[in-house]
Short mmCIF file of C-alpha atoms in Angstrom, two decimals:
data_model
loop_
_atom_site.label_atom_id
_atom_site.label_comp_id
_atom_site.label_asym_id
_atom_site.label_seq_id
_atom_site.Cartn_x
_atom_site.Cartn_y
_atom_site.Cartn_z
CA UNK A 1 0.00 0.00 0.00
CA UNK A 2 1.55 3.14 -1.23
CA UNK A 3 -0.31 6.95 -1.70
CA UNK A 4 0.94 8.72 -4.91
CA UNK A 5 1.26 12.41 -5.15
CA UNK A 6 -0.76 14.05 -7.86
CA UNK A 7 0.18 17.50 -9.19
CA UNK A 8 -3.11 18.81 -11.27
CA UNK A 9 -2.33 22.00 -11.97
CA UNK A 10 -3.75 24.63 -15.01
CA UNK A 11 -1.03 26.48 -16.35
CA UNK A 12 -0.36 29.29 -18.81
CA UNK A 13 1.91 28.31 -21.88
CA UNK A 14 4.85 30.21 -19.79
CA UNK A 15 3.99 28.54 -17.13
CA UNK A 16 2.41 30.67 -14.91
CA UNK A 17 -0.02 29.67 -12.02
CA UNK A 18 -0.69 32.58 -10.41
CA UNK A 19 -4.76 34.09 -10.30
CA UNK A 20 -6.07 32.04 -13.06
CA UNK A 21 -9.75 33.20 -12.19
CA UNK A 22 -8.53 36.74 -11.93
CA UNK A 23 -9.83 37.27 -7.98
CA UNK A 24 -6.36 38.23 -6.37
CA UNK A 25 -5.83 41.49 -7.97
CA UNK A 26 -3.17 40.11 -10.37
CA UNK A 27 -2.36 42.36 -13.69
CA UNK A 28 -2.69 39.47 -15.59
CA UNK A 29 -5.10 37.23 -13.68
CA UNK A 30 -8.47 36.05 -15.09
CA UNK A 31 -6.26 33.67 -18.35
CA UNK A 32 -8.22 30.46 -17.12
CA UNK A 33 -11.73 31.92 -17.37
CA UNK A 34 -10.60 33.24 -21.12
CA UNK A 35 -11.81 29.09 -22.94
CA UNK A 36 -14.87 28.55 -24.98
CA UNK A 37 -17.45 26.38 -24.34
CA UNK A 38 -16.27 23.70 -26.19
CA UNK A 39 -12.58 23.71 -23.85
CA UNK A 40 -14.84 24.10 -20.85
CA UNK A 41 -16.62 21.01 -21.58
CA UNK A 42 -13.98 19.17 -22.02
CA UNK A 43 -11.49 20.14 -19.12
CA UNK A 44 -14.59 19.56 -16.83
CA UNK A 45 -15.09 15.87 -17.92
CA UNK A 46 -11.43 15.57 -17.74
CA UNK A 47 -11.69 16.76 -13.93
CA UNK A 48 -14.42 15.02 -12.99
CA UNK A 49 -12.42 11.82 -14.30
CA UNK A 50 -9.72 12.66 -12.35
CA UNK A 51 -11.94 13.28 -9.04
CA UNK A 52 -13.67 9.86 -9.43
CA UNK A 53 -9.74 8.03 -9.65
CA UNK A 54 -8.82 9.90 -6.38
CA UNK A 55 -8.09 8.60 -2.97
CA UNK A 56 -8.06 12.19 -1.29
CA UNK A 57 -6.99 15.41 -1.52
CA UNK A 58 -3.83 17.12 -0.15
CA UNK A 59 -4.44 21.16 -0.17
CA UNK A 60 -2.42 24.29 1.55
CA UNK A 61 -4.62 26.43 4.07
CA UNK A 62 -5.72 29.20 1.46
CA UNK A 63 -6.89 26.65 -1.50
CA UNK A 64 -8.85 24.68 1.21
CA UNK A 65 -10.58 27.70 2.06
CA UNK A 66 -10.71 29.08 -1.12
CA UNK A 67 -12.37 25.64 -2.91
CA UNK A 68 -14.42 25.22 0.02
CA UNK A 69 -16.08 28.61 -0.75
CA UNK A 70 -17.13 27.66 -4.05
CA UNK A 71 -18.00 23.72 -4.28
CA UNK A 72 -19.88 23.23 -0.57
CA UNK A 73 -22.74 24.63 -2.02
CA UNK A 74 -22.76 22.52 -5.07
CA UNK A 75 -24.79 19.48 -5.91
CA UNK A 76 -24.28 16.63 -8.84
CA UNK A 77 -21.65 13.89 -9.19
CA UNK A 78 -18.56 16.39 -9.60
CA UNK A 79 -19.25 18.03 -6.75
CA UNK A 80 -20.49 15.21 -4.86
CA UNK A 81 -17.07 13.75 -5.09
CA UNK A 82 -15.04 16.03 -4.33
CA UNK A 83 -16.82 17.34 -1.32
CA UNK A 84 -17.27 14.08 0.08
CA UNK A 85 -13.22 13.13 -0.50
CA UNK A 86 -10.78 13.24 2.49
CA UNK A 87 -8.40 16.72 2.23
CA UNK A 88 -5.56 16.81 3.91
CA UNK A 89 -4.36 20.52 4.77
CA UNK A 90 -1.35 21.93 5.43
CA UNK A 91 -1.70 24.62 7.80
CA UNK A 92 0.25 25.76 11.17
CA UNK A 93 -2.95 27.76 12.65
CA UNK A 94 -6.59 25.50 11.26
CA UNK A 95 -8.02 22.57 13.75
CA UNK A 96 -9.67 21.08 10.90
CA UNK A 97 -9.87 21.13 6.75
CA UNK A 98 -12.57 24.12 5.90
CA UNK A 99 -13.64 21.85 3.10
CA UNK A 100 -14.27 18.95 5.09
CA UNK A 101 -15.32 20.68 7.99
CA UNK A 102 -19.28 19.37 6.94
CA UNK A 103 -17.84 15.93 7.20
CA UNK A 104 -15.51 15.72 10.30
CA UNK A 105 -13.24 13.37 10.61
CA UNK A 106 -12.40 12.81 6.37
CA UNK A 107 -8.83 13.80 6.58
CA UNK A 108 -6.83 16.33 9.00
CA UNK A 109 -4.36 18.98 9.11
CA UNK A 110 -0.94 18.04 8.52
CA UNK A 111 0.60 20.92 11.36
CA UNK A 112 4.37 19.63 11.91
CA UNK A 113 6.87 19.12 9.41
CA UNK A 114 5.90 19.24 5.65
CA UNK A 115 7.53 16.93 4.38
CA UNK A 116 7.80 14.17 6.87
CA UNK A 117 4.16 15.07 6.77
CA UNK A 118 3.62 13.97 3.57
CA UNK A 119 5.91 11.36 3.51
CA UNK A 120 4.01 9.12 6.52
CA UNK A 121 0.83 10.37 4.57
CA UNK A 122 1.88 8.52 1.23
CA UNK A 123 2.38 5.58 3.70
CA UNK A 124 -1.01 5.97 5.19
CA UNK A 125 -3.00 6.36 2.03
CA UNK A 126 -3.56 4.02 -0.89
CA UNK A 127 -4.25 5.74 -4.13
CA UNK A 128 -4.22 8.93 -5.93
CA UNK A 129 -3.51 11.83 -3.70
CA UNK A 130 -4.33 14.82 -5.76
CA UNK A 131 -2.67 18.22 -5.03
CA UNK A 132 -5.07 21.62 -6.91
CA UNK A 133 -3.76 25.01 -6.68
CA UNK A 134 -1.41 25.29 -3.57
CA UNK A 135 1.29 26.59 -5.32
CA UNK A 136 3.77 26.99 -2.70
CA UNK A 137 3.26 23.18 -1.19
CA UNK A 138 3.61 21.57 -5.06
CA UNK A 139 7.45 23.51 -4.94
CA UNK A 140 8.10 22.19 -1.44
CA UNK A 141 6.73 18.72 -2.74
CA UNK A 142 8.50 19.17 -6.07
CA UNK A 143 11.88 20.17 -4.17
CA UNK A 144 12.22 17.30 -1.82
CA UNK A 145 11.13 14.66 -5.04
CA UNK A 146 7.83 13.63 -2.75
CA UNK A 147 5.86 13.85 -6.63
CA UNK A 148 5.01 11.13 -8.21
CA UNK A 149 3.23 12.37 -11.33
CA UNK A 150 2.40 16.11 -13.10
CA UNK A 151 -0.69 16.86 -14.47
CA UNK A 152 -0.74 19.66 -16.37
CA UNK A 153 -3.79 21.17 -18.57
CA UNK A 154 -1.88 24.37 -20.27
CA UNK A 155 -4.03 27.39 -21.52
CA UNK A 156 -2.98 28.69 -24.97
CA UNK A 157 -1.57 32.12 -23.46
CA UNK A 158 1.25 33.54 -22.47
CA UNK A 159 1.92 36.06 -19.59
CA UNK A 160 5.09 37.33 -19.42
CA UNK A 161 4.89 37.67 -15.72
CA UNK A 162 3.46 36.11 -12.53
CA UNK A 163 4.37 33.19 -10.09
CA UNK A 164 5.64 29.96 -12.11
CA UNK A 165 4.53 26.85 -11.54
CA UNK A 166 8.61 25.69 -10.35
CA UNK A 167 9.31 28.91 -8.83
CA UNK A 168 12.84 28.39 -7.66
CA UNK A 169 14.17 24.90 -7.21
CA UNK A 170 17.51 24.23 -6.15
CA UNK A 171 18.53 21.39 -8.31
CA UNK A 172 17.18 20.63 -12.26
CA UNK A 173 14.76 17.82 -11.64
CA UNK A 174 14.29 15.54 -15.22
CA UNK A 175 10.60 14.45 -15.61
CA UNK A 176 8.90 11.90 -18.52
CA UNK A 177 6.67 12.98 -20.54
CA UNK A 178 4.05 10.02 -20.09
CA UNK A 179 0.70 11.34 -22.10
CA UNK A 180 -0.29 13.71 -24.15
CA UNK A 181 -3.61 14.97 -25.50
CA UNK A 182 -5.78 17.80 -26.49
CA UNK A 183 -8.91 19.00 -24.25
CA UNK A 184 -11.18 20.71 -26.74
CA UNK A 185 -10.12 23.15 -29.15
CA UNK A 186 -7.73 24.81 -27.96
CA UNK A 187 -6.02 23.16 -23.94
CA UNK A 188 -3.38 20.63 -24.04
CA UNK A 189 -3.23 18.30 -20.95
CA UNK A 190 0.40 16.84 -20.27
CA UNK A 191 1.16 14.00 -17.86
CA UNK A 192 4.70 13.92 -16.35
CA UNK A 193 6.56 11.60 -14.13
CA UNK A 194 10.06 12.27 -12.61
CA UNK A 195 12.52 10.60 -13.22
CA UNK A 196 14.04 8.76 -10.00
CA UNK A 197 17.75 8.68 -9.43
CA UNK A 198 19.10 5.36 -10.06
#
């Protein structure tokens, strides 16, 4: 028994992570909500494929809060599974996941260290642990090779500026690519894995 650690991130063609539904004020936020219907439709089944093959969630303090805000109040099978899957928050101040707080007792905060954390987490978990948003965790993840697999839907623009999905790492870390496919018209969703030192 062995959890794996799912990055599912949406990212700009440069890479960029940072507002993609344009609510923190960013210059340049709002690039996620710019797809037609037809890219919509098809990132969404694409999601709700991904939700169904999940174990549980692992989320930092703000994206707990911030999903919670938005899918607690929504019904249908989507929503059903994803507010009704474990989460697993990192946070040094919460007593319980926001998102889960309807449902106690479906995962916990993770409050000591990160990545021993996670690490006795992947131990305690069989399946998919899927990371969304949580930008600074995924580079603390990324950084001490606790990923086992990218998923990455990229939106046909560039930026030129904002937070980066990598940030800065402090060693080049080689991933293969695994899949590759286009959602819609106009999104391509990439699936990396890294590649392990021998």
């Amino acid at each position: 028994m062995m959890g794996k650690i799912i990055i599912s991130e949406n990212v700009s063609l440069d890479g960029v992570v940072q507002d993609p539904t344009g609510e923190e004020g960013f210059s340049r936020g709002g690039w996620f909500l710019q797809m037609g219907d037809k890219d919509r439709e098809a990132w969404a089944k694409l999601e709700l494929y991904e939700a169904l093959g999940a174990t549980a969630l692992l989320l930092g303090r703000r994206s707990d809060e911030w999903f919670a805000t938005r899918w607690l109040s929504r019904t249908g099978e989507w929503a059903d599974r994803l507010n009704s899957m474990p989460k697993y928050v990192v946070s040094s101040t919460l007593q319980e996941p926001v998102w889960s707080s309807s449902t106690p007792a479906r995962g916990r905060v993770l409050k000591g260290d990160v990545v021993d954390e996670v690490a006795q987490l992947k131990q305690e978990v069989d399946g998919d642990i899927v990371v969304y948003a949580s930008i600074q965790l995924v580079q603390l993840l990324m950084e001490h090779d606790l990923v086992d697999e990218l998923r990455l839907t990229v939106f046909p623009v560039a930026l030129g500026a904002g937070k980066h999905l990598f940030g800065e790492i402090s060693a080049m870390k080689p991933l293969r690519l695994i899949s590759t496919r286009t959602l819609g018209d106009d999104l391509v969703f990439l699936t990396y894995q890294p590649v392990r030192d021998t």
